XYZ file of C-alpha atoms in Angstrom:
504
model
C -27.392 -61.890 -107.454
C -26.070 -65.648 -106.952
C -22.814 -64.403 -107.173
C -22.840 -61.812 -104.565
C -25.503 -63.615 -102.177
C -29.003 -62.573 -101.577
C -27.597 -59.035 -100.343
C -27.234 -58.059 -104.218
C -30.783 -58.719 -104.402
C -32.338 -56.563 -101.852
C -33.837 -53.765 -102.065
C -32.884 -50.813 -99.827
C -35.178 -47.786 -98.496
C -37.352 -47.801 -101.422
C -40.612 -45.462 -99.906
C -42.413 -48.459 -101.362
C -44.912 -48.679 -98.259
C -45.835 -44.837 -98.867
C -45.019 -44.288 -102.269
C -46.959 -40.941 -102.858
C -46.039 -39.211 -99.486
C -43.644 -36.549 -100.044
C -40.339 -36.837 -97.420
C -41.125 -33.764 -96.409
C -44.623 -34.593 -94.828
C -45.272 -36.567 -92.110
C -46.264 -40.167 -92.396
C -49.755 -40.883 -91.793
C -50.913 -42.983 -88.629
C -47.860 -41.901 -86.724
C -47.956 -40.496 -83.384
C -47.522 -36.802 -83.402
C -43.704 -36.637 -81.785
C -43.131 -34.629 -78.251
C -39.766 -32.866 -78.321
C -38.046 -32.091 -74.822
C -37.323 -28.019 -74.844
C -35.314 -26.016 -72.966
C -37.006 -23.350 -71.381
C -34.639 -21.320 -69.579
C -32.571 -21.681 -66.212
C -35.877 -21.767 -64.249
C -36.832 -24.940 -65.457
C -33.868 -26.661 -64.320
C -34.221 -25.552 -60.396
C -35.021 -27.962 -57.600
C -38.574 -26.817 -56.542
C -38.663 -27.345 -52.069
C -42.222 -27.092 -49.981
C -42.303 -27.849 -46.545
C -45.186 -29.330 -45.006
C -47.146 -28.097 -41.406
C -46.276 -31.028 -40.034
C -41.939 -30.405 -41.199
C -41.626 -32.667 -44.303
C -40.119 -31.831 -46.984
C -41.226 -32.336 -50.549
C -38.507 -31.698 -53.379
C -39.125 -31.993 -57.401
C -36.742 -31.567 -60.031
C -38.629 -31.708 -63.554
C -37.039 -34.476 -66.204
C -37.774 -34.857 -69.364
C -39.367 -38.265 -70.209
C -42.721 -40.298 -69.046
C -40.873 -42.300 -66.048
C -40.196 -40.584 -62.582
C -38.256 -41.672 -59.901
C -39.570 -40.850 -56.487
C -38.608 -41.522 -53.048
C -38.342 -40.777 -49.157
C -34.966 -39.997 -47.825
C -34.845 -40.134 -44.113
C -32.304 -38.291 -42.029
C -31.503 -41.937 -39.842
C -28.973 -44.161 -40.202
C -25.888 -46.614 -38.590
C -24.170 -43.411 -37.116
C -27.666 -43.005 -35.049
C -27.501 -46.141 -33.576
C -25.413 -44.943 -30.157
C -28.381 -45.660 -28.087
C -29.540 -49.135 -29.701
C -28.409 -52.076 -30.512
C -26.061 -51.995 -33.508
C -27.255 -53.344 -37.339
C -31.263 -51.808 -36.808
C -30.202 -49.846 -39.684
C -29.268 -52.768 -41.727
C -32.298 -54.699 -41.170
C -34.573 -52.002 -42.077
C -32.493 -51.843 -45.326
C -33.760 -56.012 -45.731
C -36.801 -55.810 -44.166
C -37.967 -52.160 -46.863
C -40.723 -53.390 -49.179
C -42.503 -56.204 -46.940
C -45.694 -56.334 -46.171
C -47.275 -53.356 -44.800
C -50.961 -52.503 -43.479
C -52.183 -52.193 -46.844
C -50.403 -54.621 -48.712
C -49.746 -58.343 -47.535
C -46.872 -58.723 -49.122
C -43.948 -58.415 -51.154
C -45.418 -59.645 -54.014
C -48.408 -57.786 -53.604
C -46.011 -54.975 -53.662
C -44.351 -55.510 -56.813
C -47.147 -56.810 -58.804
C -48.441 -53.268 -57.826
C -45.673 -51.511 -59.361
C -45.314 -53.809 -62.063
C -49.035 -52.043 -63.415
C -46.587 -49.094 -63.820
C -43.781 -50.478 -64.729
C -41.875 -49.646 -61.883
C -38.830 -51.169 -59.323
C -37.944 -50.264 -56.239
C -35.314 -50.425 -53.742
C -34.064 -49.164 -49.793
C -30.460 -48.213 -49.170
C -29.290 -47.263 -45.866
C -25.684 -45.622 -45.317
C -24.424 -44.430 -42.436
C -26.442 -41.131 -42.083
C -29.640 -41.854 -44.593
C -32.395 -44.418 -45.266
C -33.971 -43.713 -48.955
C -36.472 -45.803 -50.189
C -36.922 -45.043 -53.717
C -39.151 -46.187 -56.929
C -38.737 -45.545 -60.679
C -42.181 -45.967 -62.435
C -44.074 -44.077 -64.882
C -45.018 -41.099 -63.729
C -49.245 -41.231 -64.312
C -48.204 -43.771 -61.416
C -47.519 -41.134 -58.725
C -50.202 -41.393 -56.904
C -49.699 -44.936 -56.379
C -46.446 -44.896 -55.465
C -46.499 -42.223 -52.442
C -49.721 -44.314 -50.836
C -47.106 -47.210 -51.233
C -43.757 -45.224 -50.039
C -45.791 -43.990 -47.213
C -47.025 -47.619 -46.496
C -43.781 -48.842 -46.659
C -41.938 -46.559 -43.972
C -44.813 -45.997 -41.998
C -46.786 -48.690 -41.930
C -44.675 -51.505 -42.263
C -46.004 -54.960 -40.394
C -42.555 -56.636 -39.590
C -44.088 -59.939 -39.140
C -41.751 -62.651 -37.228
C -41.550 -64.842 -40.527
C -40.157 -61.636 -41.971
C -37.788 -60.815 -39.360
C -36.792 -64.360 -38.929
C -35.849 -64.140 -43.062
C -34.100 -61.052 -42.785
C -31.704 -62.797 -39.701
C -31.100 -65.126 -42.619
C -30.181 -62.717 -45.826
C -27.737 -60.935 -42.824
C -26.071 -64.151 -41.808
C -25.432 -65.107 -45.349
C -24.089 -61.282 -46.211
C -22.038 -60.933 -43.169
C -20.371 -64.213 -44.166
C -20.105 -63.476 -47.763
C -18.138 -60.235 -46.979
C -15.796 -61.985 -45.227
C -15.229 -64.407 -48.106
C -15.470 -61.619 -51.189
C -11.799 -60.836 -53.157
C -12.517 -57.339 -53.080
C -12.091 -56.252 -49.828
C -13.368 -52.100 -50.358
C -16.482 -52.584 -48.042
C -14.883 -54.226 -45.272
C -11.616 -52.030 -45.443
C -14.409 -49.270 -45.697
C -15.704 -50.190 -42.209
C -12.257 -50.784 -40.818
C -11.204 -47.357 -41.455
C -14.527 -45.319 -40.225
C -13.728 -47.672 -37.355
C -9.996 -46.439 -36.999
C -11.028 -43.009 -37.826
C -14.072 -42.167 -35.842
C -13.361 -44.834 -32.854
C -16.965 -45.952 -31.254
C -18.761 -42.335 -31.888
C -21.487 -41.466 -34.832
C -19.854 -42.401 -38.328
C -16.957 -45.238 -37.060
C -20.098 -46.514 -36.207
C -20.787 -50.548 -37.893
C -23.014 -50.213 -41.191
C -23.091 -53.862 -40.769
C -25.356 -55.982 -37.963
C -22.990 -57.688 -35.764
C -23.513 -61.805 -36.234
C -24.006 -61.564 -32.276
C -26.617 -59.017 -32.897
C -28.987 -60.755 -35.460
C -31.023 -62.392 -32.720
C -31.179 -60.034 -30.352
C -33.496 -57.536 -32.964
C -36.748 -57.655 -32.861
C -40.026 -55.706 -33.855
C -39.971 -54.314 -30.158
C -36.340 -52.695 -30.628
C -37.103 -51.772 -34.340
C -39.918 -49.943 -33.101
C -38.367 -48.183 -30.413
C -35.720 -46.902 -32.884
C -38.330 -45.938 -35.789
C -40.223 -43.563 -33.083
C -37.034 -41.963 -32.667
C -35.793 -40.971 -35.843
C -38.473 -41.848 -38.629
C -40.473 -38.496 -38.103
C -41.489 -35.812 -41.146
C -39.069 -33.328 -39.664
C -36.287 -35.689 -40.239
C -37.807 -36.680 -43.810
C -37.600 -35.761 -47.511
C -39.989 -36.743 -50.052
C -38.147 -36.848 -53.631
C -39.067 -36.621 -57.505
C -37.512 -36.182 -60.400
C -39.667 -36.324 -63.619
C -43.007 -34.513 -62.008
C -44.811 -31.665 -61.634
C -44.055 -30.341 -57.770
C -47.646 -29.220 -57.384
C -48.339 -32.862 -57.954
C -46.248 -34.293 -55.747
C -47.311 -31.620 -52.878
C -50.505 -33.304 -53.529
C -49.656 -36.517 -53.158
C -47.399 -35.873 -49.864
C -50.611 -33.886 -48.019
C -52.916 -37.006 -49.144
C -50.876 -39.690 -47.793
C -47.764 -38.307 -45.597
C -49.808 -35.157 -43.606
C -51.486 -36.534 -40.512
C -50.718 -40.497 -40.407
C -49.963 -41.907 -37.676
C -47.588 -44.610 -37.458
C -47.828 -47.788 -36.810
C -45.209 -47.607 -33.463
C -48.002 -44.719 -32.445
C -46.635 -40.746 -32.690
C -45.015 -38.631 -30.561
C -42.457 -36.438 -29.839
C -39.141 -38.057 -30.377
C -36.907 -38.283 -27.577
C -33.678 -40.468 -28.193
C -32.156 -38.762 -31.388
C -28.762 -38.579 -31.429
C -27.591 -35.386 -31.975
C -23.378 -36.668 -31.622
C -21.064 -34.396 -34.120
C -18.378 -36.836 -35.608
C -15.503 -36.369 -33.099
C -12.516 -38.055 -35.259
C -9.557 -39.722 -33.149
C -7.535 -41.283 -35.313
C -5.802 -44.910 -34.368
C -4.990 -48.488 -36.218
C -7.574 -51.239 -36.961
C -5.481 -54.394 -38.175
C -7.636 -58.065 -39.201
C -5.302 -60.826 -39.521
C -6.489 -63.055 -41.987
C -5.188 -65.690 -44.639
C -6.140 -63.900 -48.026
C -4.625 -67.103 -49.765
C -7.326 -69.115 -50.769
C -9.618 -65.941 -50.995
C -10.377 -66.758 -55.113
C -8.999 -70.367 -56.138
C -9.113 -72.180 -59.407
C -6.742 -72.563 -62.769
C -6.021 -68.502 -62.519
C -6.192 -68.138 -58.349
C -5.822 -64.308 -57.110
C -2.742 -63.796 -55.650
C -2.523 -63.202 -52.206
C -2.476 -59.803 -51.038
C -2.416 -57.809 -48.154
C -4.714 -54.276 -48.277
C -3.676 -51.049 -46.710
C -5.844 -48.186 -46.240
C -4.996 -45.275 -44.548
C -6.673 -41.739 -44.135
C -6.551 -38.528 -43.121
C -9.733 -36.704 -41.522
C -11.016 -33.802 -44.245
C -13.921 -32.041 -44.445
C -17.707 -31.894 -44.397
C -19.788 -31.742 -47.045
C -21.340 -28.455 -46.099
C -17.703 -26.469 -45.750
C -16.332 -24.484 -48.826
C -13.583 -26.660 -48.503
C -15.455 -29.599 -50.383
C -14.779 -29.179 -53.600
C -10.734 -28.241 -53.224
C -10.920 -31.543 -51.251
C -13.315 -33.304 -54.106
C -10.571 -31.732 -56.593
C -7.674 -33.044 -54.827
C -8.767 -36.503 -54.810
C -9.621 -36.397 -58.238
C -5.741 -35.873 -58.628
C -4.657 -38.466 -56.609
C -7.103 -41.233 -58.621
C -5.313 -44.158 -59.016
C -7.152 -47.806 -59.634
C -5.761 -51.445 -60.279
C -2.723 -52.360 -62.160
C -4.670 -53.805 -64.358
C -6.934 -50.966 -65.713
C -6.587 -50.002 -69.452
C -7.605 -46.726 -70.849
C -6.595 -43.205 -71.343
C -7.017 -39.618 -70.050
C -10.842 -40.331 -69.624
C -9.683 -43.188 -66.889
C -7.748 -41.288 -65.143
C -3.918 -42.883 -66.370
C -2.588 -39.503 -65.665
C -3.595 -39.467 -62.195
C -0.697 -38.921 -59.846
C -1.632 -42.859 -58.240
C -1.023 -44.279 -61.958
C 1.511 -41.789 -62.404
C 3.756 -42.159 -59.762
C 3.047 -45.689 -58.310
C 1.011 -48.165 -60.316
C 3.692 -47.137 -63.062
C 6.482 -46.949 -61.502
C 5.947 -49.825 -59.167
C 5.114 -53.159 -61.112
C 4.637 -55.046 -57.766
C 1.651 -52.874 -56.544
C -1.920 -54.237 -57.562
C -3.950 -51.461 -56.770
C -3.629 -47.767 -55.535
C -6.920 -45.613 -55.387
C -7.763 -42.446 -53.874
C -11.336 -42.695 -52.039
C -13.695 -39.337 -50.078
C -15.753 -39.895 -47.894
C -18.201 -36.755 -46.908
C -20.377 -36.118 -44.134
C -22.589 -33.165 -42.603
C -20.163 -32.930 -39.661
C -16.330 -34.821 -41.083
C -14.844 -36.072 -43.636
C -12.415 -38.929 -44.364
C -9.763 -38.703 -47.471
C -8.190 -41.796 -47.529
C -5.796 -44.281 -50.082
C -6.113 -47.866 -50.407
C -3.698 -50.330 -51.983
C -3.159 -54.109 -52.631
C 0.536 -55.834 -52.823
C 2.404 -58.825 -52.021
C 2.776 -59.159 -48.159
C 6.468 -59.648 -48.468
C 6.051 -55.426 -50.128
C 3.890 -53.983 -47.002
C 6.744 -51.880 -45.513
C 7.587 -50.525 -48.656
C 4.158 -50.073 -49.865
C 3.095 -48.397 -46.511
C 6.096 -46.228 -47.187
C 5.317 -45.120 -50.744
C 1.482 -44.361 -50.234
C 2.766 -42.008 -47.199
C 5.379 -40.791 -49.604
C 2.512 -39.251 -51.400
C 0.342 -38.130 -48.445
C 3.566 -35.908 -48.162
C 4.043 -35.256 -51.784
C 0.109 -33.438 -51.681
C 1.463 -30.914 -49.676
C 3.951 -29.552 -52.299
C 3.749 -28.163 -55.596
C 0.744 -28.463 -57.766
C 1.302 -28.583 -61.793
C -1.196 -26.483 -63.533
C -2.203 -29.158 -66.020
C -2.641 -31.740 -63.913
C -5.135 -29.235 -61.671
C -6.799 -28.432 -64.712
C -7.051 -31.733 -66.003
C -8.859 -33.052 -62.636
C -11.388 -30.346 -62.632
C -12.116 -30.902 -66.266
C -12.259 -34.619 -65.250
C -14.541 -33.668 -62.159
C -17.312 -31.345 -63.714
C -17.076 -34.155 -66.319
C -17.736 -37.116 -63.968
C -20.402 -34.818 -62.570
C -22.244 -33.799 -65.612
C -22.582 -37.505 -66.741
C -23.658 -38.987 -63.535
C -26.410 -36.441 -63.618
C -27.701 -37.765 -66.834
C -29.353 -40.322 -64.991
C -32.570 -40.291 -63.455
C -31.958 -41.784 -60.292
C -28.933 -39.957 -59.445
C -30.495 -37.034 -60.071
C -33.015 -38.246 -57.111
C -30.395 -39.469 -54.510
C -28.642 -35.680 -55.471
C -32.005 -33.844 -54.807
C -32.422 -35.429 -51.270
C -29.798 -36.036 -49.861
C -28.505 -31.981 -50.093
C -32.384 -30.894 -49.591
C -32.338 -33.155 -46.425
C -28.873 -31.821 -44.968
C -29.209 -27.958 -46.196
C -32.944 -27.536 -47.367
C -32.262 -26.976 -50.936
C -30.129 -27.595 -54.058
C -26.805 -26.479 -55.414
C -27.505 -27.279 -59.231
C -24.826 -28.672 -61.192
C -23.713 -25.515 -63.204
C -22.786 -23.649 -59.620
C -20.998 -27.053 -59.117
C -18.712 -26.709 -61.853
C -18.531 -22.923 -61.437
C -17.131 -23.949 -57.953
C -14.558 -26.100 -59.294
C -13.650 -23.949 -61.986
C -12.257 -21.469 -59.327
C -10.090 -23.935 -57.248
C -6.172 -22.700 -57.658
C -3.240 -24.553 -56.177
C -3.215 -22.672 -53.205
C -6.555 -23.954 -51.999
C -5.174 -27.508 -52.767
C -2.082 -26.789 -50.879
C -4.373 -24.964 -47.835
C -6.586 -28.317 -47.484
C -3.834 -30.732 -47.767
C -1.196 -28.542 -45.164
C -4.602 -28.609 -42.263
C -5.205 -32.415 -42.893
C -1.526 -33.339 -42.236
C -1.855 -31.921 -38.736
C -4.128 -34.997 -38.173
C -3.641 -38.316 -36.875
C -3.690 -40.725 -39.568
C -6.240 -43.625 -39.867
C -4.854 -46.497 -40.824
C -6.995 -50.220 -41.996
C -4.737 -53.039 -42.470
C -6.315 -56.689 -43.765
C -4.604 -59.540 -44.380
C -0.630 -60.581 -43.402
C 0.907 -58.136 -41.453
C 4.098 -59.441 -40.603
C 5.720 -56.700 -41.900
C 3.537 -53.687 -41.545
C 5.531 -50.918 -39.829
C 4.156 -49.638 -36.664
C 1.125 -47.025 -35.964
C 3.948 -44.514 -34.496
C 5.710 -45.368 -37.287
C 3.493 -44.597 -39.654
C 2.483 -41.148 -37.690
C 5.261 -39.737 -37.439
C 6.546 -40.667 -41.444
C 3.130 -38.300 -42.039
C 4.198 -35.652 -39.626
C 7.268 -35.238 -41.579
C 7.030 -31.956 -43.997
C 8.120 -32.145 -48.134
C 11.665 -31.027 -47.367
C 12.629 -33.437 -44.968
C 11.588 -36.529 -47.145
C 14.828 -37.922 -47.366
C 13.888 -39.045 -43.366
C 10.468 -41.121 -44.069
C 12.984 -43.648 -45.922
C 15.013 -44.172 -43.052
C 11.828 -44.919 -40.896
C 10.948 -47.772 -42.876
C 14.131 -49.219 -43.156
C-alpha cells in the first residue's frame, strides 16, 4: 500500500452499503425510474389550435420535466416603413420590464426563479419571440407572465430612458467589435433590399434613440402586436394544457395601448434591387495588444435567392452547405466542413485570405445567398476577383460526392440542432407563424435526400441573372468597381478566362 500510494489501498465497488441485495433487484429507497418511449410517428407531430379570437397555439411534446414556451409575433424591423426606425430594437431591451402585474424586473425573475426558469426576447427582422425555459408544472405561470409581458407591459420613462442607454452603448460597441458579421449583415440587406421591408435597419439609428417614446411604441404595438399576427409556443407539454392556458390569459385581454382593428400593417413584399454599400473605416487599431489583429478589409457580396416557403429552399440550403468555408484558422475534419469548396478552393489555396464563408439568409417573401471574406487591403482586387470566380464556378459541374457529402452534412447539422429544446421552440413558431403548421425534421431530410445536381445547377443559373449585392468595410482603395464587379458575375463558366482581365 505505501508503495503504490493510498490507491492500492482502496477498495472498489464492493456492494458493501447493500450487501444482501441481489444486482438484479432494485435498490431500496430509490425513486422508481421514468424511461422516455417512443410511441410511434404520432407522437412526434407539432399539435396547432387556433383560437376565436386568431391566435395560434402550437405544442410539440419533449421528453423531460422542463418546457420551453413562448410567443412569437409576426412584427419586426422590416415593419417599421411607417415609424420611426429601431422600435423593434427597443422592444427587444425594453421585453421583461415591469408590466401591470409585476413591478419589475426582478419581480419577474424571482418569479421564474420558483421554477427554475430564464427568459429572453429576440427580435429579427420579421419576428419578436419572447420565450421562457422553466419546468413545466410552471406553465401556468409562465403564460399569465408571457401575456403580461407583451401585453401589458408599463414602459415607464426610467425604463425607456435605460434602454436609450443599453442602445447607445451597443450601437457603439458594434462599431468597435473585430468581427464585423452583424454590421456587414446590415450592410448587405441594405445593398440588397435598398430602403423597402428586409434592407430595412435591425439596429436603432443613434439619431433615433431620443426621438422613441411610449407614445410611438404604442402606436406601433396597436399595429402589429394582435393574436392574428401571434403564435403561442411549447415544447415539453401537453397541447390541451397549453390551449388552456392561452384561453385563460391570451382570449379576451385587452391591451394596454386599448384594442382595435389594426390599421398601419405593412403588408410590403421584399422588392430586391441590388447596388453597393461601402463604410470607409480604419480597421487598424480594431484589436490591439502583444498579438494585435491584423488589419483587414471585409467583402461581402450576394446574390438574391429564395424564400423560405418555395421548393427551392432546400437546393438553395444544399448549395450553401457546399460552398461552407470559415477562417483560415479553423482546425478540424469532414465534420467542419474542410472539404467545403470555400476551404477547398480558397482558404487552401490562398494563404493570404483570412476568412471565406458562405452565409443564407431566408425570408417569407426573398432570400439573400451571399459570401463574406477577410484579407489584407493591399489583396481586395484579387480577393473580390476570386470569391466571384466561384459565384461563377456554382453554375458548372457538381461532383457527386461533394453533393452527397453536404446533404449528409445538412440533415446532420439539422438533426443535432433539433436535439435541443429551445430550437425545437424557435422551429415550431416561426414555420407555424409563416405557414400554420410544421414540416417535421424526417420530411426535412427526405427533402434533401432528393436534391440532384440539376436542381443545384437550376437555382444557381436563375440567381446569376441578378444584380449582385455587394458590402464592403474597411480600406477600399483598391476595391474594383460596382460595374465591375456586375458584369465579372454576368460572365457564364466558359468565358472565365475574361473575369481575370476585368480585374487586372
Amino acid at each position: 500500500s505505501h508503495r503504490y500510494g493510498v490507491a492500492a489501498g482502496r477498495s472498489y465497488s464492493g456492494g458493501g452499503a447493500y450487501p444482501s441485495v441481489s444486482l438484479a433487484c432494485p435498490l431500496p429507497g430509490v425513486p422508481k425510474a421514468v424511461f422516455a418511449t417512443a410511441e410511434g410517428r404520432e407522437r412526434f407531430e407539432t399539435r396547432v389550435t387556433v383560437l376565436e379570437n386568431g391566435l395560434r397555439v402550437a405544442s410539440q411534446k419533449k421528453f423531460g420535466q422542463f418546457c420551453t414556451v413562448g410567443l412569437l409575433v409576426n412584427s419586426g424591423s422590416r415593419h417599421e416603413a411607417k415609424y420611426l426606425s429601431g422600435i423593434s430594437h427597443f422592444l427587444e431591451k425594453l421585453a421583461f420590464s415591469s408590466t401591470a402585474q409585476f413591478g419589475s424586473k426582478d419581480e419577474i425573475l424571482l418569479t421564474l426563479e420558483k421554477h427554475g426558469g430564464i427568459c429572453d426576447c429576440q427580435a429579427s427582422r420579421d419576428t419578436i419571440m419572447y420565450a421562457v425555459s422553466a419546468d413545466a408544472k410552471g406553465l401556468d405561470t409562465v403564460v399569465n407572465l408571457l401575456a403580461d409581458v407583451a401585453l401589458q407591459p408599463r414602459l415607464s420613462d426610467e425604463e425607456i430612458e435605460m434602454t436609450r442607454m443599453a442602445i447607445r452603448f451597443e450601437l457603439e460597441d458594434l462599431n468597435m467589435r473585430p468581427d464585423p458579421e452583424p454590421l456587414l449583415t446590415e450592410m448587405i440587406h441594405a445593398a440588397a433590399y435598398r430602403d423597402n421591408t428586409v434592407g430595412l435597419n435591425r439596429f436603432c439609428p443613434v439619431e433615433n434613440t431620443d426621438k422613441i417614446n411610449r407614445e410611438v411604441l404604442h402606436s406601433y404595438l396597436s399595429s402589429y402586436y394582435t393574436p392574428d399576427r401571434m403564435v403561442l409556443a411549447g415544447v415539453g407539454i401537453e397541447h390541451e394544457q397549453l390551449v388552456e392556458c392561452a384561453r385563460k390569459h391570451l382570449l379576451g385581454v385587452e391591451p394596454v395601448w386599448g384594442s382595435g382593428q389594426s390599421k398601419d400593417v405593412d403588408r410590403s413584399v421584399a422588392q430586391y434591387t441590388g447596388g453597393i454599400v461601402k463604410v470607409e473605416k480604419d480597421m487598424s487599431d480594431v484589436s490591439l495588444g502583444p498579438t494585435p489583429i491584423p488589419e483587414l478589409t471585409h467583402i461581402m457580396i450576394g446574390l438574391e435567392s429564395c424564400s423560405f416557403l418555395e421548393e427551392d429552399f432546400i437546393p438553395f440550403a444544399v448549395l450553401n452547405m457546399m460552398m461552407g468555408g470559415g477562417g483560415s484558422f479553423s482546425a478540424g475534419g469532414p465534420g467542419k466542413g474542410m472539404f467545403t469548396r470555400l476551404y477547398l478552393n480558397v482558404l487552401n489555396r490562398h494563404h493570404w485570405m483570412y476568412n471565406a464563408t458562405s452565409y443564407h439568409h431566408s425570408y417569407e417573401d426573398t432570400g439573400l445567398l451571399c459570401i463574406h471574406a477577410s484579407a489584407d487591403p493591399k489583396q481586395v482586387r484579387e480577393m473580390v476577383e476570386i470569391i466571384t470566380r466561384e459565384f461563377i464556378l456554382m453554375a458548372g459541374a457538381v461532383g457527386e460526392v461533394e453533393l452527397e457529402r453536404a446533404k449528409t452534412q445538412l440533415k446532420s447539422m439539422l438533426m443535432m440542432n433539433l436535439e435541443s429544446r429551445p430550437v425545437i421552440f424557435e422551429d415550431v413558431g416561426r414555420q407555424v407563424l409563416a405557414t400554420n403548421t410544421r414540416k417535421l425534421p424526417h420530411e426535412l431530410c427526405a427533402l434533401i435526400s432528393q436534391v440532384k445536381p440539376t436542381d443545384i445547377k437550376r437555382v444557381v443559373t436563375k440567381m446569376l441573372h441578378k444584380k449582385p449585392a455587394v458590402a464592403a468595410l474597411g480600406d477600399l482603395t483598391d476595391l474594383p468597381s460596382y460595374e465591375h464587379i456586375q458584369t465579372a458575375l454576368s460572365s457564364k463558366d466558359g468565358r472565365l478566362p475574361r473575369l481575370y482581365r476585368l480585374f487586372r
